[in-house]
């Protein structure tokens, strides 16, 4: 027995050590999330009073630096990755991958909405609740209408200025009625009214530029430019090589930034939990709503999505999800699908072996339009608010909520708490007051992290599914090559057949030495250079 231990123990120890080394960053990222939560609880109960804004800012500082680094990589990485991925595929192949990705996105989003409606109607988290008993912020929701939100969404797809789209997006603002309009409305109705009684459709419209990255517009531009460069063939190859090189460069920078994720995640989680009003709200007034959303997100993420992955790929998803731990921890800490794209791309390509032509095509689009967690949350929130107000919804109202939640989740940008804006559109569809969105603000910041976690998990599993379905088509295409350029020569005769054959790793005979080459290529692949 001792001899057996002597023979097997070193091999076992070596295997465990190798596993720990290869997954050290993943383990540290998960520990960062857990340590941040524990540290926040200790700090909150270490003294009686609340922490000031300045003290929280000090705790947030390391995490804020990490978040800034990730955000700096978003635009160049998404644009260059999309252009290089689409440009390297022919139009037919791009269409196939795009159709598979969109079909997956729509099916999972619809599943999330249906699941949210089933849970909200069966559990009824708002039953017996009272609007006056739930604490809410004094500042109400921004007044808006469903047509305005939908038109803003379409307008932002086509930004008039690409530079401006990097820092701002278009927004319609409704201006409250003036005193003259208010007096005219009073005279027309022959009775006392307030300004809120005037329909929003009669408010004056004003157009503003909101300081927020227009990811949707940049994605559309990158899609069109990638397709154009692919159709141009050899003429578009120099520009396509430039974007491919940029994509690779930013992926290398991303790999450097990822090593800071354990520290950044720890301080981000700690600061956000210190900023929370009270833990009692989560388990008190909004406890059932919180549990319903959490149950829905868990069911959708770890049962629906994983079952879909298993049925299509015939592989267990646990190792795949484990390899995405760094991206999932970053999603929870940053609460932004878009900010997690650089980390998710690195995990998919380096650890899960997904083809870069798939990941760099699917992930940027998925982070923009595939919001399963947001769709589920909006469906549950609308039904919760209706139940709290004692309003019975018909089957038509529930169908309207499902359709609007699906559309609203697509319009929700991959930034923290963007779902609150589109939530107004869902409430407006079934005639619920827009200001009731403030009923769920107390726990929204916390649920937003789990929604983002589910969104990134869905995007990642979708990349794996699309890669599996497209594997045969991709194998028939030549893999993308990196090229090095040979400086042009003043006299083409100086480039001999001997030099050309040596560059291509071929044997050179005595008769061929110093013989001019008739066909001189100005570039050769890195693989051929290494063979030489």
Short mmCIF file of C-alpha atoms in Angstrom, two decimals:
data_model
loop_
_atom_site.label_atom_id
_atom_site.label_comp_id
_atom_site.label_asym_id
_atom_site.label_seq_id
_atom_site.Cartn_x
_atom_site.Cartn_y
_atom_site.Cartn_z
CA UNK A 1 0.00 0.00 0.00
CA UNK A 2 2.83 2.38 0.89
CA UNK A 3 4.53 1.53 -2.39
CA UNK A 4 1.32 2.39 -4.23
CA UNK A 5 1.16 5.72 -2.42
CA UNK A 6 4.78 6.44 -3.24
CA UNK A 7 4.10 5.82 -6.93
CA UNK A 8 0.75 7.58 -7.26
CA UNK A 9 1.09 10.49 -4.85
CA UNK A 10 3.71 12.46 -6.86
CA UNK A 11 1.58 12.15 -10.01
CA UNK A 12 -1.53 13.23 -8.11
CA UNK A 13 0.29 16.13 -6.48
CA UNK A 14 1.66 17.23 -9.84
CA UNK A 15 -1.81 17.12 -11.38
CA UNK A 16 -3.36 19.15 -8.56
CA UNK A 17 -0.55 21.70 -8.67
CA UNK A 18 -0.90 22.06 -12.43
CA UNK A 19 -4.66 22.51 -12.11
CA UNK A 20 -4.24 25.18 -9.44
CA UNK A 21 -1.68 27.06 -11.51
CA UNK A 22 -3.74 27.01 -14.70
CA UNK A 23 -6.90 28.14 -12.85
CA UNK A 24 -5.29 30.45 -10.32
CA UNK A 25 -6.79 33.62 -11.83
CA UNK A 26 -10.26 32.06 -12.00
CA UNK A 27 -10.11 30.96 -8.36
CA UNK A 28 -8.84 34.37 -7.25
CA UNK A 29 -11.61 36.17 -9.18
CA UNK A 30 -14.33 34.10 -7.48
CA UNK A 31 -12.64 34.62 -4.12
CA UNK A 32 -12.59 38.35 -4.88
CA UNK A 33 -16.40 38.41 -5.16
CA UNK A 34 -16.88 36.40 -1.96
CA UNK A 35 -14.23 38.38 -0.06
CA UNK A 36 -15.80 41.66 -1.17
CA UNK A 37 -19.19 40.62 0.23
CA UNK A 38 -17.68 39.43 3.51
CA UNK A 39 -15.56 42.58 3.88
CA UNK A 40 -18.61 44.79 3.24
CA UNK A 41 -20.64 43.03 5.95
CA UNK A 42 -17.76 43.37 8.44
CA UNK A 43 -17.29 47.08 7.66
CA UNK A 44 -21.04 47.83 7.86
CA UNK A 45 -21.42 46.29 11.30
CA UNK A 46 -18.07 47.55 12.58
CA UNK A 47 -19.68 50.91 13.41
CA UNK A 48 -23.16 52.27 14.01
CA UNK A 49 -23.36 55.11 11.50
CA UNK A 50 -23.30 54.91 7.70
CA UNK A 51 -20.13 55.48 5.72
CA UNK A 52 -19.81 58.84 4.01
CA UNK A 53 -19.60 59.25 0.26
CA UNK A 54 -15.90 60.14 0.53
CA UNK A 55 -15.12 57.01 2.54
CA UNK A 56 -16.93 54.83 0.02
CA UNK A 57 -15.01 56.58 -2.78
CA UNK A 58 -11.73 55.60 -1.09
CA UNK A 59 -12.83 51.96 -0.97
CA UNK A 60 -14.06 52.15 -4.57
CA UNK A 61 -10.82 53.65 -5.95
CA UNK A 62 -8.92 50.43 -6.90
CA UNK A 63 -12.08 48.94 -8.41
CA UNK A 64 -12.77 52.16 -10.28
CA UNK A 65 -9.32 52.00 -11.89
CA UNK A 66 -9.97 48.42 -13.02
CA UNK A 67 -13.37 49.42 -14.46
CA UNK A 68 -11.84 52.35 -16.33
CA UNK A 69 -9.26 50.07 -17.93
CA UNK A 70 -11.99 47.71 -19.14
CA UNK A 71 -14.14 50.54 -20.48
CA UNK A 72 -11.16 51.97 -22.37
CA UNK A 73 -10.94 48.69 -24.30
CA UNK A 74 -14.65 48.40 -25.16
CA UNK A 75 -14.93 50.54 -28.30
CA UNK A 76 -11.62 49.66 -30.05
CA UNK A 77 -11.99 45.96 -29.24
CA UNK A 78 -15.65 45.63 -30.27
CA UNK A 79 -15.24 47.59 -33.52
CA UNK A 80 -11.98 45.96 -34.62
CA UNK A 81 -13.12 42.45 -33.62
CA UNK A 82 -16.42 42.72 -35.49
CA UNK A 83 -14.82 44.13 -38.64
CA UNK A 84 -12.00 41.56 -38.71
CA UNK A 85 -14.34 38.63 -37.96
CA UNK A 86 -16.95 39.52 -40.58
CA UNK A 87 -14.39 40.63 -43.17
CA UNK A 88 -12.54 37.31 -42.91
CA UNK A 89 -15.76 35.41 -43.74
CA UNK A 90 -17.54 35.42 -47.05
CA UNK A 91 -21.00 36.96 -47.18
CA UNK A 92 -22.75 33.57 -47.17
CA UNK A 93 -20.83 32.38 -44.11
CA UNK A 94 -21.44 35.65 -42.27
CA UNK A 95 -25.15 35.26 -42.97
CA UNK A 96 -25.18 31.72 -41.57
CA UNK A 97 -23.38 32.63 -38.35
CA UNK A 98 -25.48 35.76 -37.94
CA UNK A 99 -28.75 33.87 -38.50
CA UNK A 100 -27.77 31.20 -35.95
CA UNK A 101 -26.78 33.82 -33.39
CA UNK A 102 -29.98 35.86 -33.83
CA UNK A 103 -32.13 32.70 -33.68
CA UNK A 104 -30.43 31.75 -30.41
CA UNK A 105 -30.82 35.26 -28.97
CA UNK A 106 -34.52 35.49 -29.81
CA UNK A 107 -35.32 32.01 -28.51
CA UNK A 108 -33.52 32.50 -25.18
CA UNK A 109 -35.03 35.96 -24.67
CA UNK A 110 -38.54 34.63 -25.30
CA UNK A 111 -37.86 31.75 -22.88
CA UNK A 112 -36.70 34.24 -20.24
CA UNK A 113 -39.84 36.39 -20.63
CA UNK A 114 -42.18 33.39 -20.50
CA UNK A 115 -40.37 32.03 -17.44
CA UNK A 116 -40.63 35.40 -15.68
CA UNK A 117 -44.37 35.64 -16.39
CA UNK A 118 -44.98 32.08 -15.15
CA UNK A 119 -43.10 32.70 -11.90
CA UNK A 120 -44.73 36.09 -11.26
CA UNK A 121 -48.26 34.79 -11.88
CA UNK A 122 -47.75 31.65 -9.79
CA UNK A 123 -45.79 33.12 -6.84
CA UNK A 124 -47.59 36.52 -6.94
CA UNK A 125 -44.85 38.46 -5.09
CA UNK A 126 -46.93 41.67 -4.96
CA UNK A 127 -50.08 40.12 -3.50
CA UNK A 128 -51.23 41.86 -0.34
CA UNK A 129 -48.69 44.63 -0.80
CA UNK A 130 -49.37 48.33 -0.39
CA UNK A 131 -47.81 51.06 -2.50
CA UNK A 132 -47.60 53.40 0.50
CA UNK A 133 -45.74 50.81 2.61
CA UNK A 134 -42.85 50.47 0.15
CA UNK A 135 -40.19 53.14 0.54
CA UNK A 136 -39.12 54.78 -2.70
CA UNK A 137 -36.89 57.67 -3.78
CA UNK A 138 -38.46 61.11 -3.94
CA UNK A 139 -37.23 61.63 -7.50
CA UNK A 140 -39.62 60.01 -9.99
CA UNK A 141 -38.89 58.35 -13.31
CA UNK A 142 -38.17 60.44 -16.39
CA UNK A 143 -41.45 61.01 -18.27
CA UNK A 144 -41.40 59.30 -21.65
CA UNK A 145 -43.61 57.41 -24.06
CA UNK A 146 -43.23 54.07 -25.81
CA UNK A 147 -43.12 55.56 -29.36
CA UNK A 148 -40.36 57.97 -28.28
CA UNK A 149 -38.25 55.15 -26.80
CA UNK A 150 -38.67 52.97 -29.89
CA UNK A 151 -37.83 55.84 -32.26
CA UNK A 152 -34.75 56.73 -30.18
CA UNK A 153 -33.66 53.09 -30.43
CA UNK A 154 -33.92 53.14 -34.24
CA UNK A 155 -32.27 56.58 -34.50
CA UNK A 156 -29.29 55.38 -32.46
CA UNK A 157 -28.78 52.53 -34.93
CA UNK A 158 -27.68 55.12 -37.50
CA UNK A 159 -25.47 57.72 -35.78
CA UNK A 160 -24.79 60.79 -37.94
CA UNK A 161 -21.35 61.21 -36.37
CA UNK A 162 -19.22 58.17 -35.51
CA UNK A 163 -16.93 60.17 -33.21
CA UNK A 164 -19.92 61.45 -31.28
CA UNK A 165 -21.34 57.91 -31.09
CA UNK A 166 -18.28 56.93 -29.03
CA UNK A 167 -19.26 59.30 -26.22
CA UNK A 168 -22.97 60.12 -26.60
CA UNK A 169 -26.31 58.91 -27.89
CA UNK A 170 -29.58 60.49 -28.96
CA UNK A 171 -32.47 60.94 -26.51
CA UNK A 172 -35.97 62.46 -26.69
CA UNK A 173 -36.96 64.53 -23.65
CA UNK A 174 -40.51 65.63 -22.86
CA UNK A 175 -40.84 69.16 -21.51
CA UNK A 176 -43.69 69.75 -18.98
CA UNK A 177 -46.48 72.11 -20.04
CA UNK A 178 -45.94 75.82 -19.51
CA UNK A 179 -48.23 77.92 -17.32
CA UNK A 180 -50.07 79.19 -20.40
CA UNK A 181 -50.76 75.63 -21.60
CA UNK A 182 -51.82 74.64 -18.10
CA UNK A 183 -54.31 77.53 -17.86
CA UNK A 184 -55.69 76.71 -21.31
CA UNK A 185 -56.23 73.09 -20.25
CA UNK A 186 -58.02 74.23 -17.08
CA UNK A 187 -60.37 76.46 -19.06
CA UNK A 188 -61.11 73.66 -21.50
CA UNK A 189 -61.99 71.11 -18.79
CA UNK A 190 -64.00 73.51 -16.57
CA UNK A 191 -62.48 72.13 -13.40
CA UNK A 192 -59.29 71.95 -11.32
CA UNK A 193 -56.56 69.76 -12.80
CA UNK A 194 -52.84 69.33 -12.26
CA UNK A 195 -50.08 69.29 -14.80
CA UNK A 196 -49.73 65.52 -14.65
CA UNK A 197 -53.29 65.19 -15.97
CA UNK A 198 -52.19 66.60 -19.34
CA UNK A 199 -51.32 63.61 -21.62
CA UNK A 200 -47.62 63.10 -22.32
CA UNK A 201 -48.38 63.11 -26.04
CA UNK A 202 -49.22 66.82 -25.70
CA UNK A 203 -45.97 67.73 -23.96
CA UNK A 204 -43.36 69.53 -26.03
CA UNK A 205 -40.58 67.33 -27.42
CA UNK A 206 -36.93 68.28 -27.05
CA UNK A 207 -33.93 66.37 -28.39
CA UNK A 208 -30.79 65.97 -26.34
CA UNK A 209 -27.45 64.20 -26.59
CA UNK A 210 -26.96 61.97 -23.56
CA UNK A 211 -23.36 61.30 -22.43
CA UNK A 212 -23.37 57.53 -22.96
CA UNK A 213 -21.64 55.38 -25.58
CA UNK A 214 -23.90 54.49 -28.51
CA UNK A 215 -22.84 50.84 -28.73
CA UNK A 216 -25.73 49.91 -31.03
CA UNK A 217 -24.70 52.48 -33.64
CA UNK A 218 -21.05 51.43 -33.53
CA UNK A 219 -22.00 47.76 -33.89
CA UNK A 220 -24.12 48.52 -36.97
CA UNK A 221 -21.26 50.53 -38.50
CA UNK A 222 -18.77 47.72 -37.81
CA UNK A 223 -21.13 45.15 -39.37
CA UNK A 224 -21.54 47.19 -42.55
CA UNK A 225 -17.82 47.96 -42.88
CA UNK A 226 -16.87 44.31 -42.27
CA UNK A 227 -19.28 43.10 -44.96
CA UNK A 228 -17.96 45.78 -47.34
CA UNK A 229 -14.31 44.82 -46.83
CA UNK A 230 -15.20 41.15 -47.34
CA UNK A 231 -16.88 41.95 -50.67
CA UNK A 232 -13.95 44.10 -51.84
CA UNK A 233 -11.61 41.10 -51.81
CA UNK A 234 -7.90 41.88 -52.39
CA UNK A 235 -8.57 45.64 -52.56
CA UNK A 236 -9.96 45.68 -49.03
CA UNK A 237 -7.37 43.33 -47.57
CA UNK A 238 -4.88 46.02 -46.37
CA UNK A 239 -7.56 47.74 -44.29
CA UNK A 240 -8.89 44.36 -43.08
CA UNK A 241 -5.36 43.39 -41.98
CA UNK A 242 -5.15 46.66 -40.05
CA UNK A 243 -8.33 45.89 -38.08
CA UNK A 244 -7.18 42.29 -37.53
CA UNK A 245 -3.90 43.56 -36.11
CA UNK A 246 -5.74 46.04 -33.89
CA UNK A 247 -8.01 43.27 -32.63
CA UNK A 248 -5.05 41.07 -31.72
CA UNK A 249 -3.26 43.98 -30.03
CA UNK A 250 -6.25 44.84 -27.85
CA UNK A 251 -6.73 41.19 -26.93
CA UNK A 252 -3.15 41.16 -25.63
CA UNK A 253 -3.82 44.31 -23.60
CA UNK A 254 -7.00 42.66 -22.28
CA UNK A 255 -4.98 39.68 -21.06
CA UNK A 256 -2.85 42.10 -19.03
CA UNK A 257 -5.87 43.87 -17.54
CA UNK A 258 -7.53 40.56 -16.61
CA UNK A 259 -4.74 39.87 -14.11
CA UNK A 260 -6.03 42.81 -12.07
CA UNK A 261 -9.57 41.42 -11.91
CA UNK A 262 -9.36 39.78 -8.43
CA UNK A 263 -8.37 43.07 -6.77
CA UNK A 264 -10.75 45.18 -8.88
CA UNK A 265 -13.70 42.85 -8.29
CA UNK A 266 -13.09 42.77 -4.52
CA UNK A 267 -13.19 46.55 -4.10
CA UNK A 268 -16.09 47.07 -6.53
CA UNK A 269 -18.31 44.62 -4.64
CA UNK A 270 -17.27 46.02 -1.25
CA UNK A 271 -18.00 49.63 -2.23
CA UNK A 272 -21.39 48.83 -3.77
CA UNK A 273 -22.54 46.89 -0.72
CA UNK A 274 -21.39 49.68 1.60
CA UNK A 275 -23.42 52.13 -0.49
CA UNK A 276 -26.62 50.11 -0.06
CA UNK A 277 -29.28 51.70 2.14
CA UNK A 278 -29.99 48.60 4.25
CA UNK A 279 -30.00 44.83 4.00
CA UNK A 280 -33.42 44.78 5.64
CA UNK A 281 -35.15 46.07 2.50
CA UNK A 282 -34.08 43.00 0.52
CA UNK A 283 -35.57 40.59 3.03
CA UNK A 284 -38.42 42.86 4.12
CA UNK A 285 -40.64 45.00 1.91
CA UNK A 286 -39.36 43.65 -1.41
CA UNK A 287 -38.33 40.20 -0.21
CA UNK A 288 -40.76 38.15 -2.32
CA UNK A 289 -40.04 40.23 -5.43
CA UNK A 290 -36.30 39.79 -4.89
CA UNK A 291 -36.64 36.02 -4.43
CA UNK A 292 -38.89 35.68 -7.50
CA UNK A 293 -36.39 37.46 -9.75
CA UNK A 294 -33.47 35.49 -8.29
CA UNK A 295 -35.32 32.19 -8.78
CA UNK A 296 -36.06 33.14 -12.39
CA UNK A 297 -32.47 34.15 -13.15
CA UNK A 298 -31.09 30.96 -11.57
CA UNK A 299 -33.59 28.75 -13.42
CA UNK A 300 -32.96 30.43 -16.76
CA UNK A 301 -29.17 30.57 -16.42
CA UNK A 302 -28.39 27.17 -14.96
CA UNK A 303 -31.30 25.05 -16.22
CA UNK A 304 -32.74 26.51 -19.45
CA UNK A 305 -29.50 27.76 -21.03
CA UNK A 306 -27.38 24.82 -19.92
CA UNK A 307 -30.01 22.33 -21.15
CA UNK A 308 -30.06 24.07 -24.52
CA UNK A 309 -26.25 23.90 -24.69
CA UNK A 310 -26.26 20.17 -23.80
CA UNK A 311 -29.01 19.25 -26.27
CA UNK A 312 -27.30 21.03 -29.18
CA UNK A 313 -23.61 20.29 -28.53
CA UNK A 314 -24.05 16.92 -26.73
CA UNK A 315 -21.53 18.12 -24.14
CA UNK A 316 -21.90 18.87 -20.45
CA UNK A 317 -21.70 22.62 -19.89
CA UNK A 318 -20.01 22.62 -16.48
CA UNK A 319 -16.41 22.81 -17.68
CA UNK A 320 -17.39 25.46 -20.23
CA UNK A 321 -19.01 27.59 -17.51
CA UNK A 322 -16.07 27.00 -15.17
CA UNK A 323 -13.71 28.35 -17.81
CA UNK A 324 -15.86 31.51 -17.97
CA UNK A 325 -15.53 32.20 -14.22
CA UNK A 326 -13.33 35.28 -14.71
CA UNK A 327 -15.83 36.84 -17.12
CA UNK A 328 -18.79 36.00 -14.88
CA UNK A 329 -17.07 37.47 -11.81
CA UNK A 330 -16.28 40.61 -13.80
CA UNK A 331 -19.91 40.82 -14.95
CA UNK A 332 -21.13 40.62 -11.35
CA UNK A 333 -18.67 43.25 -10.14
CA UNK A 334 -19.04 45.77 -12.98
CA UNK A 335 -22.78 45.22 -13.65
CA UNK A 336 -22.09 45.90 -17.35
CA UNK A 337 -22.33 43.39 -20.19
CA UNK A 338 -20.35 45.66 -22.50
CA UNK A 339 -17.48 46.15 -20.04
CA UNK A 340 -17.22 42.35 -19.71
CA UNK A 341 -16.75 41.75 -23.46
CA UNK A 342 -12.90 41.94 -23.41
CA UNK A 343 -12.66 39.43 -20.55
CA UNK A 344 -15.30 37.12 -22.09
CA UNK A 345 -13.50 37.07 -25.44
CA UNK A 346 -10.24 36.05 -23.76
CA UNK A 347 -11.94 33.26 -21.77
CA UNK A 348 -13.80 31.89 -24.80
CA UNK A 349 -10.77 31.82 -27.08
CA UNK A 350 -8.00 30.86 -24.66
CA UNK A 351 -9.80 28.45 -22.33
CA UNK A 352 -12.79 27.11 -24.27
CA UNK A 353 -11.10 27.01 -27.68
CA UNK A 354 -13.88 28.82 -29.55
CA UNK A 355 -12.98 30.00 -33.06
CA UNK A 356 -12.09 33.74 -32.94
CA UNK A 357 -14.16 34.30 -36.10
CA UNK A 358 -17.21 33.23 -34.09
CA UNK A 359 -16.45 34.89 -30.75
CA UNK A 360 -15.55 38.27 -32.28
CA UNK A 361 -18.70 38.20 -34.37
CA UNK A 362 -21.18 36.85 -31.80
CA UNK A 363 -20.04 38.38 -28.48
CA UNK A 364 -20.13 42.12 -29.36
CA UNK A 365 -23.60 41.72 -30.87
CA UNK A 366 -24.77 39.56 -27.96
CA UNK A 367 -23.56 42.08 -25.37
CA UNK A 368 -25.66 44.71 -27.15
CA UNK A 369 -28.97 42.99 -27.93
CA UNK A 370 -29.07 39.71 -25.97
CA UNK A 371 -30.38 40.65 -22.51
CA UNK A 372 -32.09 37.55 -21.14
CA UNK A 373 -31.76 38.65 -17.51
CA UNK A 374 -33.14 42.09 -18.28
CA UNK A 375 -36.11 40.66 -20.20
CA UNK A 376 -37.01 38.32 -17.31
CA UNK A 377 -36.62 41.10 -14.73
CA UNK A 378 -38.85 43.52 -16.65
CA UNK A 379 -41.61 40.94 -17.05
CA UNK A 380 -41.56 40.09 -13.32
CA UNK A 381 -41.33 43.77 -12.30
CA UNK A 382 -44.36 44.78 -14.41
CA UNK A 383 -46.52 42.02 -12.95
CA UNK A 384 -45.25 42.79 -9.42
CA UNK A 385 -46.21 46.46 -9.72
CA UNK A 386 -49.66 45.53 -11.08
CA UNK A 387 -50.18 43.11 -8.16
CA UNK A 388 -49.11 45.71 -5.59
CA UNK A 389 -51.63 48.16 -7.05
CA UNK A 390 -54.34 45.49 -7.10
CA UNK A 391 -54.77 45.68 -10.90
CA UNK A 392 -55.91 42.49 -12.65
CA UNK A 393 -54.19 41.97 -15.98
CA UNK A 394 -55.93 40.22 -18.86
CA UNK A 395 -54.33 37.67 -21.15
CA UNK A 396 -53.90 40.43 -23.73
CA UNK A 397 -52.02 42.57 -21.17
CA UNK A 398 -49.70 39.67 -20.32
CA UNK A 399 -48.99 39.07 -24.02
CA UNK A 400 -48.30 42.79 -24.43
CA UNK A 401 -45.89 42.65 -21.49
CA UNK A 402 -44.04 39.69 -23.01
CA UNK A 403 -43.67 41.38 -26.41
CA UNK A 404 -42.66 44.73 -24.93
CA UNK A 405 -40.21 43.14 -22.48
CA UNK A 406 -38.50 41.36 -25.38
CA UNK A 407 -38.23 44.59 -27.38
CA UNK A 408 -37.18 46.63 -24.35
CA UNK A 409 -34.38 44.21 -23.45
CA UNK A 410 -32.91 44.69 -26.93
CA UNK A 411 -33.05 48.44 -26.47
CA UNK A 412 -31.35 48.29 -23.07
CA UNK A 413 -27.73 49.28 -23.56
CA UNK A 414 -25.11 47.13 -21.84
CA UNK A 415 -24.56 49.66 -19.07
CA UNK A 416 -25.53 49.54 -15.38
CA UNK A 417 -29.27 49.90 -14.63
CA UNK A 418 -30.21 50.73 -18.24
CA UNK A 419 -33.20 48.40 -17.79
CA UNK A 420 -34.88 50.99 -15.58
CA UNK A 421 -35.29 53.33 -18.55
CA UNK A 422 -36.84 50.68 -20.79
CA UNK A 423 -38.95 49.49 -17.83
CA UNK A 424 -40.99 52.67 -18.29
CA UNK A 425 -41.94 51.47 -21.77
CA UNK A 426 -43.20 48.15 -20.39
CA UNK A 427 -45.32 49.87 -17.72
CA UNK A 428 -46.73 52.31 -20.27
CA UNK A 429 -47.88 49.43 -22.48
CA UNK A 430 -50.32 48.12 -19.85
CA UNK A 431 -51.30 51.53 -18.47
CA UNK A 432 -49.29 51.42 -15.23
CA UNK A 433 -47.87 54.72 -13.86
CA UNK A 434 -44.29 55.33 -14.98
CA UNK A 435 -43.33 56.63 -11.53
CA UNK A 436 -44.03 53.17 -10.08
CA UNK A 437 -40.64 52.08 -11.39
CA UNK A 438 -39.27 53.69 -8.21
CA UNK A 439 -40.95 50.94 -6.17
CA UNK A 440 -38.17 48.50 -7.11
CA UNK A 441 -35.21 50.90 -7.03
CA UNK A 442 -34.19 49.82 -3.53
CA UNK A 443 -33.09 46.37 -4.73
CA UNK A 444 -32.49 47.10 -8.42
CA UNK A 445 -28.76 47.80 -8.02
CA UNK A 446 -28.26 44.35 -6.47
CA UNK A 447 -30.49 42.48 -8.93
CA UNK A 448 -28.73 44.29 -11.78
CA UNK A 449 -25.55 42.36 -11.00
CA UNK A 450 -27.30 39.01 -11.24
CA UNK A 451 -29.05 40.11 -14.44
CA UNK A 452 -25.69 41.01 -15.97
CA UNK A 453 -24.28 37.67 -14.78
CA UNK A 454 -27.13 35.87 -16.60
CA UNK A 455 -26.71 38.03 -19.72
CA UNK A 456 -22.99 37.25 -20.01
CA UNK A 457 -23.60 33.55 -19.30
CA UNK A 458 -26.19 33.46 -22.11
CA UNK A 459 -23.85 35.25 -24.53
CA UNK A 460 -20.99 32.86 -23.75
CA UNK A 461 -23.06 29.69 -24.10
CA UNK A 462 -24.48 31.12 -27.31
CA UNK A 463 -20.96 31.55 -28.71
CA UNK A 464 -20.27 27.90 -27.88
CA UNK A 465 -23.51 26.77 -29.57
CA UNK A 466 -22.93 28.85 -32.70
CA UNK A 467 -19.33 27.61 -32.88
CA UNK A 468 -20.56 23.98 -32.70
CA UNK A 469 -23.18 24.53 -35.41
CA UNK A 470 -20.71 26.39 -37.66
CA UNK A 471 -17.72 24.07 -37.17
CA UNK A 472 -18.21 22.21 -40.46
CA UNK A 473 -18.65 25.42 -42.46
CA UNK A 474 -15.61 27.04 -40.82
CA UNK A 475 -13.43 23.97 -41.51
CA UNK A 476 -14.09 24.36 -45.23
CA UNK A 477 -12.69 27.89 -45.14
CA UNK A 478 -8.96 28.65 -44.91
CA UNK A 479 -7.99 29.83 -41.41
CA UNK A 480 -7.17 33.51 -41.15
CA UNK A 481 -3.42 34.07 -41.64
CA UNK A 482 -1.18 36.74 -40.25
CA UNK A 483 1.11 38.34 -42.78
CA UNK A 484 4.49 40.04 -42.72
CA UNK A 485 5.49 42.37 -45.50
CA UNK A 486 8.80 42.30 -47.36
CA UNK A 487 9.99 45.82 -48.20
CA UNK A 488 9.61 46.56 -51.94
CA UNK A 489 12.81 46.55 -53.97
CA UNK A 490 13.94 49.22 -56.37
CA UNK A 491 14.81 46.62 -58.98
CA UNK A 492 12.59 43.50 -59.16
CA UNK A 493 15.48 41.56 -60.73
CA UNK A 494 17.32 41.83 -57.40
CA UNK A 495 14.81 39.37 -55.97
CA UNK A 496 16.13 36.04 -57.16
CA UNK A 497 14.44 32.67 -57.40
CA UNK A 498 16.86 31.51 -54.70
CA UNK A 499 15.45 34.09 -52.27
CA UNK A 500 11.87 33.24 -53.14
CA UNK A 501 12.38 29.50 -52.60
CA UNK A 502 14.21 30.06 -49.32
CA UNK A 503 11.32 32.19 -48.03
CA UNK A 504 8.95 29.35 -48.85
CA UNK A 505 11.13 26.69 -47.23
CA UNK A 506 12.01 24.97 -50.53
CA UNK A 507 15.32 23.42 -51.59
CA UNK A 508 17.44 25.49 -54.00
CA UNK A 509 19.51 23.88 -56.75
CA UNK A 510 22.86 25.26 -57.98
CA UNK A 511 21.40 26.25 -61.34
CA UNK A 512 18.67 28.28 -59.71
CA UNK A 513 20.97 30.46 -57.62
CA UNK A 514 21.05 34.11 -58.70
CA UNK A 515 18.28 33.43 -61.26
CA UNK A 516 15.67 36.28 -61.28
CA UNK A 517 12.25 35.30 -59.99
CA UNK A 518 9.43 35.84 -62.48
CA UNK A 519 6.67 36.01 -59.87
CA UNK A 520 7.60 37.96 -56.77
CA UNK A 521 5.15 37.99 -53.83
CA UNK A 522 5.51 41.02 -51.57
CA UNK A 523 4.18 39.11 -48.54
CA UNK A 524 4.41 35.64 -47.13
CA UNK A 525 2.70 33.98 -44.18
CA UNK A 526 4.29 33.81 -40.76
CA UNK A 527 3.93 30.01 -40.83
CA UNK A 528 6.11 29.81 -43.94
CA UNK A 529 8.70 32.10 -42.37
CA UNK A 530 8.85 29.86 -39.30
CA UNK A 531 9.28 26.75 -41.47
CA UNK A 532 12.27 28.36 -43.09
#
